JSON list of C-alpha atoms and ligand atoms in Angstrom, two decimals:
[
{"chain": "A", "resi": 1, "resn": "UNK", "atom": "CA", "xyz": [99.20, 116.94, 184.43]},
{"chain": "A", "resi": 2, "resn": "UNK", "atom": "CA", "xyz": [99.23, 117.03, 180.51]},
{"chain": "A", "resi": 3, "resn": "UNK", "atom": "CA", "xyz": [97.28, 119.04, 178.79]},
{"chain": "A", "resi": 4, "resn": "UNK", "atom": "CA", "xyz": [94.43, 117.00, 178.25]},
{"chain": "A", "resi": 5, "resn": "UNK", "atom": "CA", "xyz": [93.34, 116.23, 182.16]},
{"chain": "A", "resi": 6, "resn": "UNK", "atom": "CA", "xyz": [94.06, 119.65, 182.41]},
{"chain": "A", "resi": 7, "resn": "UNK", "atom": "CA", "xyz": [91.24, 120.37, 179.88]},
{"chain": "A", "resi": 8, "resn": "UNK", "atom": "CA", "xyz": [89.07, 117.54, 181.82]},
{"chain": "A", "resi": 9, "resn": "UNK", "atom": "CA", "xyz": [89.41, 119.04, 185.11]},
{"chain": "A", "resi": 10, "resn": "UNK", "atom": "CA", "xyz": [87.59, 122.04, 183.60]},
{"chain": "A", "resi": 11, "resn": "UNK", "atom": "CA", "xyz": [85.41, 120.23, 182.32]},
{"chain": "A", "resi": 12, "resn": "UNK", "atom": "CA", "xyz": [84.73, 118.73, 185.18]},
{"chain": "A", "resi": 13, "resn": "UNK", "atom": "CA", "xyz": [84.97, 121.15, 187.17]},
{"chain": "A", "resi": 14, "resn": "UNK", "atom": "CA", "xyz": [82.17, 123.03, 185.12]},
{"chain": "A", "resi": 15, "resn": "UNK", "atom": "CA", "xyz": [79.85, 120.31, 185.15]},
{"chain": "A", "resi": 16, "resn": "UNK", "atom": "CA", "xyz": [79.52, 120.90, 188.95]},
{"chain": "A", "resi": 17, "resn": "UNK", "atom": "CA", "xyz": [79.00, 124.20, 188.73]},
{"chain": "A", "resi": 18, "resn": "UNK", "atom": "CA", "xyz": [76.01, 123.40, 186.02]},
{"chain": "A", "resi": 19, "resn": "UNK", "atom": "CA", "xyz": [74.44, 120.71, 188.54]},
{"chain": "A", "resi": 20, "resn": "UNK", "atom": "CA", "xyz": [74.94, 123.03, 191.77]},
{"chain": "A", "resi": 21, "resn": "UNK", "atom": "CA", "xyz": [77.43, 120.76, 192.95]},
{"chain": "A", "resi": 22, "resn": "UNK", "atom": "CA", "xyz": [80.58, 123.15, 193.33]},
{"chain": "A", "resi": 23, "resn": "UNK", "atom": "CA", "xyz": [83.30, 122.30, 195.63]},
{"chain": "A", "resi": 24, "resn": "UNK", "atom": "CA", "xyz": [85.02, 125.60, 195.81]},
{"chain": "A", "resi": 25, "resn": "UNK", "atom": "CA", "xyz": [88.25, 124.20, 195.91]},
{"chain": "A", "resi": 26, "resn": "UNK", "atom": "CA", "xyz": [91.46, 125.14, 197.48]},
{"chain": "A", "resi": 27, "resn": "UNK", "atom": "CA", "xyz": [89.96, 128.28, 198.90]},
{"chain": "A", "resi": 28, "resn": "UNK", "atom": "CA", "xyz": [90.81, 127.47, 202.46]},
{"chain": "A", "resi": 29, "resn": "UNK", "atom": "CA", "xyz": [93.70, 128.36, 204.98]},
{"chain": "A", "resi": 30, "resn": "UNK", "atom": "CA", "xyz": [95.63, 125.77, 204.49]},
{"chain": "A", "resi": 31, "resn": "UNK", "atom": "CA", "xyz": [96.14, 126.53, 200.41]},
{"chain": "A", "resi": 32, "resn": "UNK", "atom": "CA", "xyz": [96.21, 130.01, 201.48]},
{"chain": "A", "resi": 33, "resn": "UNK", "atom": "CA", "xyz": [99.16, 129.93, 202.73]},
{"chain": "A", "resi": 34, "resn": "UNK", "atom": "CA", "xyz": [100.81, 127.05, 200.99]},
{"chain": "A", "resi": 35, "resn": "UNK", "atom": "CA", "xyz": [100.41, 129.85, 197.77]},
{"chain": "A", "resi": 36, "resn": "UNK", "atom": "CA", "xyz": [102.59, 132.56, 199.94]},
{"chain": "A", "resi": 37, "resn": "UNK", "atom": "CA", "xyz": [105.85, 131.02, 198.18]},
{"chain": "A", "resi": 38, "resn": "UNK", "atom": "CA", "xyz": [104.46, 130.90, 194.70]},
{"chain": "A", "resi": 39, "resn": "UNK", "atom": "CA", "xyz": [102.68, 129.75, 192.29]},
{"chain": "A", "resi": 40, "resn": "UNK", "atom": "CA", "xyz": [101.85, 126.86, 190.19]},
{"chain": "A", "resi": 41, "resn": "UNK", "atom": "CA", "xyz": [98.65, 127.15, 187.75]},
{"chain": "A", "resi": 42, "resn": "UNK", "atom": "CA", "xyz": [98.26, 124.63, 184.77]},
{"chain": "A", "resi": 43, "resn": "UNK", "atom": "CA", "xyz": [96.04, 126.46, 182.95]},
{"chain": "A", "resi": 44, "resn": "UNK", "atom": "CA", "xyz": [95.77, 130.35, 181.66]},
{"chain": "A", "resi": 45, "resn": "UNK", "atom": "CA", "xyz": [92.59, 131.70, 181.15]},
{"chain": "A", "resi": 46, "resn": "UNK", "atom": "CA", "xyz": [91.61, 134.58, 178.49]},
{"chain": "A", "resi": 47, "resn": "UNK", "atom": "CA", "xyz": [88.07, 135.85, 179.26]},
{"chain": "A", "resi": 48, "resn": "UNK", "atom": "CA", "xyz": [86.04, 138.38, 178.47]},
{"chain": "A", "resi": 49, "resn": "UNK", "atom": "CA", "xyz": [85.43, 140.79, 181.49]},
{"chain": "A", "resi": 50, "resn": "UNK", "atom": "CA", "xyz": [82.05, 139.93, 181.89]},
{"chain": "A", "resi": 51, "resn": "UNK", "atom": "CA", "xyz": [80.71, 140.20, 185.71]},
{"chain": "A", "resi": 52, "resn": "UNK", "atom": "CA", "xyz": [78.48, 137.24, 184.47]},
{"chain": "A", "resi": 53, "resn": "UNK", "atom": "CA", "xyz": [81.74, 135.08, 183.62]},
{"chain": "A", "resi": 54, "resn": "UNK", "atom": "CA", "xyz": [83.90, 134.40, 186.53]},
{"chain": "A", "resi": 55, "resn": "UNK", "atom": "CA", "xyz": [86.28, 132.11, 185.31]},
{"chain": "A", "resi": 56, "resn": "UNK", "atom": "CA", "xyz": [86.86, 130.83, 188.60]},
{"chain": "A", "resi": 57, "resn": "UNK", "atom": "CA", "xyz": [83.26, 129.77, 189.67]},
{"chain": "A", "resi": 58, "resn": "UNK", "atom": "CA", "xyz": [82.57, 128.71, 186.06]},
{"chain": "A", "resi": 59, "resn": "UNK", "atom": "CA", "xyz": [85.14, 125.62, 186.28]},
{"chain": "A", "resi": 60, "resn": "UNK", "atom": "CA", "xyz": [84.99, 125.10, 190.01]},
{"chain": "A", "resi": 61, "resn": "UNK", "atom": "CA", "xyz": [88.37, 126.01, 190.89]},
{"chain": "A", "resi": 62, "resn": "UNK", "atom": "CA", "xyz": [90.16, 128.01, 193.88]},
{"chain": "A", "resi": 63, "resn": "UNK", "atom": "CA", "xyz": [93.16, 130.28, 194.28]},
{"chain": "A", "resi": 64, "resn": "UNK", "atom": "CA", "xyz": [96.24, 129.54, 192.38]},
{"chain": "A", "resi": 65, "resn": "UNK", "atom": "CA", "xyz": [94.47, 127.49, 190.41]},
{"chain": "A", "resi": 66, "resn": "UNK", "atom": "CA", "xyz": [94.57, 129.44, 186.97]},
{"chain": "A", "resi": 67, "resn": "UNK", "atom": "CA", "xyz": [96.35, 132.39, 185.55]},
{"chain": "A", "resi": 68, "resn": "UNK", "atom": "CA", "xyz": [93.35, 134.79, 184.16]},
{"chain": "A", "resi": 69, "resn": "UNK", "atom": "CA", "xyz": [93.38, 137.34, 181.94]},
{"chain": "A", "resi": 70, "resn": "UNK", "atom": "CA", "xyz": [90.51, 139.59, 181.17]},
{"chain": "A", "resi": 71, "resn": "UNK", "atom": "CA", "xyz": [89.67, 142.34, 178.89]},
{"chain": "A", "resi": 72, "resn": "UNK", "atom": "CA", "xyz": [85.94, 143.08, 177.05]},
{"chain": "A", "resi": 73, "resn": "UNK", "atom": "CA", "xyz": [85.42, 140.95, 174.32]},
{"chain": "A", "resi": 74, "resn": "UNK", "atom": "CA", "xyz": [88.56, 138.76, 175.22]},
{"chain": "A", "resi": 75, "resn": "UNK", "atom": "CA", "xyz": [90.65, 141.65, 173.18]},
{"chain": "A", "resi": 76, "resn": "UNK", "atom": "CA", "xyz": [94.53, 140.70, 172.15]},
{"chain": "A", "resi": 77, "resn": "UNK", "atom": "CA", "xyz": [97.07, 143.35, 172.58]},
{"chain": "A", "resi": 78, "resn": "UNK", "atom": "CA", "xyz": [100.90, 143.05, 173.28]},
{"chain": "A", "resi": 79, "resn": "UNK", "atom": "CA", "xyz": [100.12, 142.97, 177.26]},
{"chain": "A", "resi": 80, "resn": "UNK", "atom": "CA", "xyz": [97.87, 140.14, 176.74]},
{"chain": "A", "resi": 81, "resn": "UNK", "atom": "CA", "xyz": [100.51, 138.32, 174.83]},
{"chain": "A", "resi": 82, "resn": "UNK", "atom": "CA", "xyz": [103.01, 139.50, 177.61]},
{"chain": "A", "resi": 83, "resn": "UNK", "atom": "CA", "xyz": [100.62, 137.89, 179.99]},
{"chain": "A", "resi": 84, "resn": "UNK", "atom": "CA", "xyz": [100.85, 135.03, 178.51]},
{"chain": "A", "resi": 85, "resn": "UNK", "atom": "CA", "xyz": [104.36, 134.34, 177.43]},
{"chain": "A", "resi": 86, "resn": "UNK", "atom": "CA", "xyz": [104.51, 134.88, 181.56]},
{"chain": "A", "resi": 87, "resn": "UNK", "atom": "CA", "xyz": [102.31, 131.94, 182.02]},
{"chain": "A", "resi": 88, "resn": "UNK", "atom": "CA", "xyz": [103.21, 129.73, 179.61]},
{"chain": "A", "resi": 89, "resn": "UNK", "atom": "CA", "xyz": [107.22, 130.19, 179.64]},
{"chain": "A", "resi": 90, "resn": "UNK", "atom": "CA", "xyz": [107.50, 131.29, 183.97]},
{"chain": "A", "resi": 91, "resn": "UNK", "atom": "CA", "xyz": [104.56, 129.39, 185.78]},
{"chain": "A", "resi": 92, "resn": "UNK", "atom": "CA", "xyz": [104.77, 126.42, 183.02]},
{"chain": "A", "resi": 93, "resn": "UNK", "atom": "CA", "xyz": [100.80, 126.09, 182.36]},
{"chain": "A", "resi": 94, "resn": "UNK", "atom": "CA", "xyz": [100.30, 123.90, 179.83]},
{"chain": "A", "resi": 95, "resn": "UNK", "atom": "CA", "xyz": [96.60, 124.37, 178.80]},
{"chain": "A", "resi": 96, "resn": "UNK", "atom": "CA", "xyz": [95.66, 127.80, 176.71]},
{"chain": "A", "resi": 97, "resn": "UNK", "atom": "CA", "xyz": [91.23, 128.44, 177.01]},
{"chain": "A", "resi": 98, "resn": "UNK", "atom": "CA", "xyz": [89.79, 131.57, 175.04]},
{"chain": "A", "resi": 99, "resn": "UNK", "atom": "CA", "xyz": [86.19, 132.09, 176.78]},
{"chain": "A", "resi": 100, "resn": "UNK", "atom": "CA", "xyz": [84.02, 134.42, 175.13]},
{"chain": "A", "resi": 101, "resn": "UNK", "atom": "CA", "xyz": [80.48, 134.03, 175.98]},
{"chain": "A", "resi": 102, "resn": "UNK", "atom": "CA", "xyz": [76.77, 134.17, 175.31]},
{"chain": "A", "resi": 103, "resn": "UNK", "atom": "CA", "xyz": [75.18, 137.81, 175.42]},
{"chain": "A", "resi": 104, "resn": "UNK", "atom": "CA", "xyz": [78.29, 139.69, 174.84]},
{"chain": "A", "resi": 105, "resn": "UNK", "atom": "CA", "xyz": [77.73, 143.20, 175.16]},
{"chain": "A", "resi": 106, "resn": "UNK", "atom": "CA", "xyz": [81.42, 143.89, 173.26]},
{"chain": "A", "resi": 107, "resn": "UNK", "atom": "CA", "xyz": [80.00, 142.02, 170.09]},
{"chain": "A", "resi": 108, "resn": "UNK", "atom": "CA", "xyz": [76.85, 143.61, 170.53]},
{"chain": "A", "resi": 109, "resn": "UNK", "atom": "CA", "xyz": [78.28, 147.10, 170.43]},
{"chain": "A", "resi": 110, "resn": "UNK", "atom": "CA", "xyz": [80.11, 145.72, 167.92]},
{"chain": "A", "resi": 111, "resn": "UNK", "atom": "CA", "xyz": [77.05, 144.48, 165.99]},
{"chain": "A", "resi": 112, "resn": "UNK", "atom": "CA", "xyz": [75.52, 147.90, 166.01]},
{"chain": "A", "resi": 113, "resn": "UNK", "atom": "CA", "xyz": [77.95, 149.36, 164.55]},
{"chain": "A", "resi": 114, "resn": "UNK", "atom": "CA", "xyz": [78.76, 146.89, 161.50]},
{"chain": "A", "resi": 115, "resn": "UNK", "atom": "CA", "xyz": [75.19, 147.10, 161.11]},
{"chain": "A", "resi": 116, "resn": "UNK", "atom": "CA", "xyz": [74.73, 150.98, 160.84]},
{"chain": "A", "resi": 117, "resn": "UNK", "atom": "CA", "xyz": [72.63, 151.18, 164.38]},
{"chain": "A", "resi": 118, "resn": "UNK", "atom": "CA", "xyz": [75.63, 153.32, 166.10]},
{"chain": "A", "resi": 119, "resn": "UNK", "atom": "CA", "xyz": [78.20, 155.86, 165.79]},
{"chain": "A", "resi": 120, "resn": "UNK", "atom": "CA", "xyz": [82.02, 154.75, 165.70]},
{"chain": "A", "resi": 121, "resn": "UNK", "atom": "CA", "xyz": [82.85, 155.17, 169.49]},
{"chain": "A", "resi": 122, "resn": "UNK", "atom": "CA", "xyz": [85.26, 158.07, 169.71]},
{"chain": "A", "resi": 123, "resn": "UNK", "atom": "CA", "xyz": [86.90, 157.41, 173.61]},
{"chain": "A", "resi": 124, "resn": "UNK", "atom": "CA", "xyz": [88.43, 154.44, 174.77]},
{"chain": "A", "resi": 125, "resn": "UNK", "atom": "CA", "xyz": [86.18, 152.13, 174.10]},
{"chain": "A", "resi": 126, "resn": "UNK", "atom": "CA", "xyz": [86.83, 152.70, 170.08]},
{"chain": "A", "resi": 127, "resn": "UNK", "atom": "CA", "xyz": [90.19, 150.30, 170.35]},
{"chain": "A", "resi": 128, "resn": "UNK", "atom": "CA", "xyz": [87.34, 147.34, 171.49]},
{"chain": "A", "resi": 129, "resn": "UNK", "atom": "CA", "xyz": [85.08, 147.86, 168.96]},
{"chain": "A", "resi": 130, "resn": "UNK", "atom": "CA", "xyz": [87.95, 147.90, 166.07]},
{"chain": "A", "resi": 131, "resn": "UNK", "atom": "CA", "xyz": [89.17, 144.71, 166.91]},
{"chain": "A", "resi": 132, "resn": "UNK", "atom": "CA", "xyz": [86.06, 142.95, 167.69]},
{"chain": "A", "resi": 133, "resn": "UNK", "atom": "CA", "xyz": [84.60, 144.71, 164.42]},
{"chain": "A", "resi": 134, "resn": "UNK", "atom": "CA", "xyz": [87.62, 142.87, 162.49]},
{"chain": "A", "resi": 135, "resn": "UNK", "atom": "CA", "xyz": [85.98, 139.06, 163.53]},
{"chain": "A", "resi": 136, "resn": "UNK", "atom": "CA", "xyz": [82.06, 140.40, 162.70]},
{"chain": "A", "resi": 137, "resn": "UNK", "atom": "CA", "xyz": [82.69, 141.72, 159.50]},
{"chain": "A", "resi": 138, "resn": "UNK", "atom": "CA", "xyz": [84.58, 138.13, 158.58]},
{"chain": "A", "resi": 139, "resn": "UNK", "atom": "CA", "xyz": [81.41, 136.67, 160.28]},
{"chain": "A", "resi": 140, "resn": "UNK", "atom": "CA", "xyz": [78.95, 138.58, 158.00]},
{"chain": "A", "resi": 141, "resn": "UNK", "atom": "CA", "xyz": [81.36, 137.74, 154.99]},
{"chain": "A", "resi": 142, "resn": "UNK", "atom": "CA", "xyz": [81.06, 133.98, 155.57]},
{"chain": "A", "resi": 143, "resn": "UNK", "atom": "CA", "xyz": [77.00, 134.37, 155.60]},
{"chain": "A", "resi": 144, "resn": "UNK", "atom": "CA", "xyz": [76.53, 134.59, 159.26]},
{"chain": "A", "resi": 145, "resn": "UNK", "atom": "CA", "xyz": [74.33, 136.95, 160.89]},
{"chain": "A", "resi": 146, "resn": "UNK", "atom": "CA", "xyz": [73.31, 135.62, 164.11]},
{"chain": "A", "resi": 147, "resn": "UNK", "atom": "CA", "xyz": [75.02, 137.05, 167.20]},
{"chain": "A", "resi": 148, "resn": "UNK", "atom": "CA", "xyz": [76.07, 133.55, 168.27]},
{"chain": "A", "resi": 149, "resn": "UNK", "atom": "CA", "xyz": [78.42, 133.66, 165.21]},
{"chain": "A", "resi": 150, "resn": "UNK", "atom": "CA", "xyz": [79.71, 136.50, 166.01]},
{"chain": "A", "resi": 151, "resn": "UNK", "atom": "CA", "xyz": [81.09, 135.28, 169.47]},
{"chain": "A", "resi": 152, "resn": "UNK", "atom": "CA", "xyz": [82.21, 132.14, 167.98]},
{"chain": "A", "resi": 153, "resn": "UNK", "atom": "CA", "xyz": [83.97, 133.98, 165.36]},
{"chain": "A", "resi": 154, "resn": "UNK", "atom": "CA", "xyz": [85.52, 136.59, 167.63]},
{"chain": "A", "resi": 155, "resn": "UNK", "atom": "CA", "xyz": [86.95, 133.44, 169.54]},
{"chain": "A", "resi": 156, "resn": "UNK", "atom": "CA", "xyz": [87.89, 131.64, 166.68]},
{"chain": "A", "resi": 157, "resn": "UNK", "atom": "CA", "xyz": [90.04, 134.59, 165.73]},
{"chain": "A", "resi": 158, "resn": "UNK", "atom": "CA", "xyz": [91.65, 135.31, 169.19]},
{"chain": "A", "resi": 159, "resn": "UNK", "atom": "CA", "xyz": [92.86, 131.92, 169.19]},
{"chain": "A", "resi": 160, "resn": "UNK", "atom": "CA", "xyz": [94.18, 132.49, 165.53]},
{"chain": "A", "resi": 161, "resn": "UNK", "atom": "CA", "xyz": [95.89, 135.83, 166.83]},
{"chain": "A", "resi": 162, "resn": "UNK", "atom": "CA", "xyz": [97.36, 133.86, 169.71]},
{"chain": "A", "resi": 163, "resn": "UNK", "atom": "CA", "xyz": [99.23, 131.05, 167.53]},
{"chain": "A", "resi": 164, "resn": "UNK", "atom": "CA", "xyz": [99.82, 133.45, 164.91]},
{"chain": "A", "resi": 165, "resn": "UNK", "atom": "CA", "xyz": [101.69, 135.70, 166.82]},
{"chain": "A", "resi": 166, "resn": "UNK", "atom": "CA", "xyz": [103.34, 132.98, 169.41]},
{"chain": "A", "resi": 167, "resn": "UNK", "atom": "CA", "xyz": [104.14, 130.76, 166.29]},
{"chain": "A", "resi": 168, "resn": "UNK", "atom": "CA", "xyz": [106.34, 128.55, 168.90]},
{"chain": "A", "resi": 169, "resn": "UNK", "atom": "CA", "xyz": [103.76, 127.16, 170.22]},
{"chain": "A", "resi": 170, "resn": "UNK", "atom": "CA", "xyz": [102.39, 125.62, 167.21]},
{"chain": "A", "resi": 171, "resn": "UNK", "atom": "CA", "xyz": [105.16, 122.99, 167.68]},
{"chain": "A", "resi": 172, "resn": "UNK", "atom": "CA", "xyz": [104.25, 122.97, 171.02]},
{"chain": "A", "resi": 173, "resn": "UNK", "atom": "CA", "xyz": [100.67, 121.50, 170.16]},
{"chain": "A", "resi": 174, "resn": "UNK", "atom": "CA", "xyz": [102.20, 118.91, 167.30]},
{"chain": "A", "resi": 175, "resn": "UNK", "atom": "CA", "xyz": [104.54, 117.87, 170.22]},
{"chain": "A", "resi": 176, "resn": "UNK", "atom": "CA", "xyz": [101.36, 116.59, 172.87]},
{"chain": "A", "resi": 177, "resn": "UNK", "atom": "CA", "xyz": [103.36, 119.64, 175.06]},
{"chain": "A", "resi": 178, "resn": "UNK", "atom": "CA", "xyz": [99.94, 122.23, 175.17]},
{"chain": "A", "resi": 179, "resn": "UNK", "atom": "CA", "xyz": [96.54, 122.69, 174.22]},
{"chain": "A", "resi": 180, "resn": "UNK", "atom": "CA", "xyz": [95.09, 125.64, 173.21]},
{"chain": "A", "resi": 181, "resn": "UNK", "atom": "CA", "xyz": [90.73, 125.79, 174.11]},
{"chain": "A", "resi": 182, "resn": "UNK", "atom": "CA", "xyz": [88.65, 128.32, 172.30]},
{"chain": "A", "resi": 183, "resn": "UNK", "atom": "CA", "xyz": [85.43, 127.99, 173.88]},
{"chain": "A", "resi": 184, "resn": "UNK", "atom": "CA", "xyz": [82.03, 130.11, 174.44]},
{"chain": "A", "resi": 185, "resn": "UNK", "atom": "CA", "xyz": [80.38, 129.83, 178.09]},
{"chain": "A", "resi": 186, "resn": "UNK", "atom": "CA", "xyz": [76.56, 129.82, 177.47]},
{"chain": "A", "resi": 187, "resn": "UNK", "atom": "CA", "xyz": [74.81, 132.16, 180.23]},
{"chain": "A", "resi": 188, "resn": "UNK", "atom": "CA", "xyz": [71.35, 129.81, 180.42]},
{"chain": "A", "resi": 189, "resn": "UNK", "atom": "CA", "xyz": [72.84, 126.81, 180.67]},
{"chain": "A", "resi": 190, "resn": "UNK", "atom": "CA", "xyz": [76.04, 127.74, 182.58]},
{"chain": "A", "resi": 191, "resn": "UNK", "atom": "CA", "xyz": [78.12, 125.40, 180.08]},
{"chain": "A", "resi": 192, "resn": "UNK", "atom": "CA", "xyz": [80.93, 125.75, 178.13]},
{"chain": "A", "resi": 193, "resn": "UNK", "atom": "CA", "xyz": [80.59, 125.35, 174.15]},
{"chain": "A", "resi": 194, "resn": "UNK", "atom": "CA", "xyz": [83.68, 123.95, 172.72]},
{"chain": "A", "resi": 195, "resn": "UNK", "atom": "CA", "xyz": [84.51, 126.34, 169.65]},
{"chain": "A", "resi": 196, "resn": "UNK", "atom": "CA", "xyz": [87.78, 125.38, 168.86]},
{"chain": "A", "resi": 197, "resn": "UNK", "atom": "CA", "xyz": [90.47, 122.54, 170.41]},
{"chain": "A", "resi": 198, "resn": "UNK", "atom": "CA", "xyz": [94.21, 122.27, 169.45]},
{"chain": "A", "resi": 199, "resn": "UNK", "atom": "CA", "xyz": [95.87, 119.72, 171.28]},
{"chain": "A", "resi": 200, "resn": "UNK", "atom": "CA", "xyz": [92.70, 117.89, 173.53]},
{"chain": "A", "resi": 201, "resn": "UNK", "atom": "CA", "xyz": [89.83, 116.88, 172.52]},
{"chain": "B", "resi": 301, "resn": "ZN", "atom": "ZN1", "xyz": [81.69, 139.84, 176.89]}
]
């Protein structure tokens, strides 16, 4: 598969799950056990944590099908990248998607706090709320104050961190080798919005 039916069997794949026509895919005993040996996913996923986004169920697939990797607010760090030098370079998926989503609660902490409503977190959660706050205050600087913005701007920058920081795979794109999917899953319609496509259209 090359990156582009890769991209349409999520797409697909998601328009079941929007008309209530799922197939839960390769789920039963037969593809459990054919996945003992390995492996073979065409497409790495990185979400946001969100209980509401399970990347899974959101594109109709089953196990072995995709290579997730989830952190609030869809957050790069040098595991992430790990992650996903594994699955590009080891498992050969071919297809990169960024999903952030509608109604989420890292960019609305994060909103609060650009915005003067909250404290700077001092625990954990402070490393979230830097990086996220890096993507509103760009948003805010372009004119854009709606939360929607927000998410589409933290995933348009994810993506940016990705292929800035992977630079190889830039010529992988040029060469028709991967696509890279920055996209925001809408909670009331249970669709994804296409933010951002490299590669596939
Ligand atoms: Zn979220």
């Amino acid at each position: 598969m090359n990156p582009q039916s890769v991209w349409d069997a999520l797409k697909e794949g998601n328009q079941r799950f929007v008309e209530e026509r799922a197939e839960h895919p390769n789920i039963d005993q037969t593809r459990r056990v054919s996945l003992v040996s390995g492996q073979d996913p065409k497409v790495v996923v990185l979400s946001c944590s969100d209980s509401r986004v399970p990347v899974e169920l959101v594109f109709d697939m089953g196990l072995g099908d995709a290579f997730v990797i989830r952190t609030a607010g869809h957050i790069v760090d040098n595991t992430v990248l790990g992650s996903l030098d594994y699955a590009l370079e080891n498992l050969g998926c071919n297809l990169i998607v960024v999903m952030g989503h509608q109604s989420c609660g890292a960019i609305g902490a994060t909103a609060a706090f650009v915005d003067g409503d909250m404290q700077i977190p001092s625990g954990f959660q402070r490393t979230i709320i830097e990086k996220v706050a890096m993507s509103t205050l760009r948003a805010q600087k372009e004119g854009k104050r709606d939360r929607s913005d927000y998410e589409r701007q933290n995933v348009q920058d994810t993506v940016r961190q990705i292929l800035a920081r992977m630079p190889n795979l830039n010529q992988r794109i040029i060469n028709g080798e991967l696509g890279v999917v920055g996209t925001r899953y809408l909670l009331d319609e249970s669709s994804i919005e296409p933010v951002v496509l490299h590669g596939v259209v």
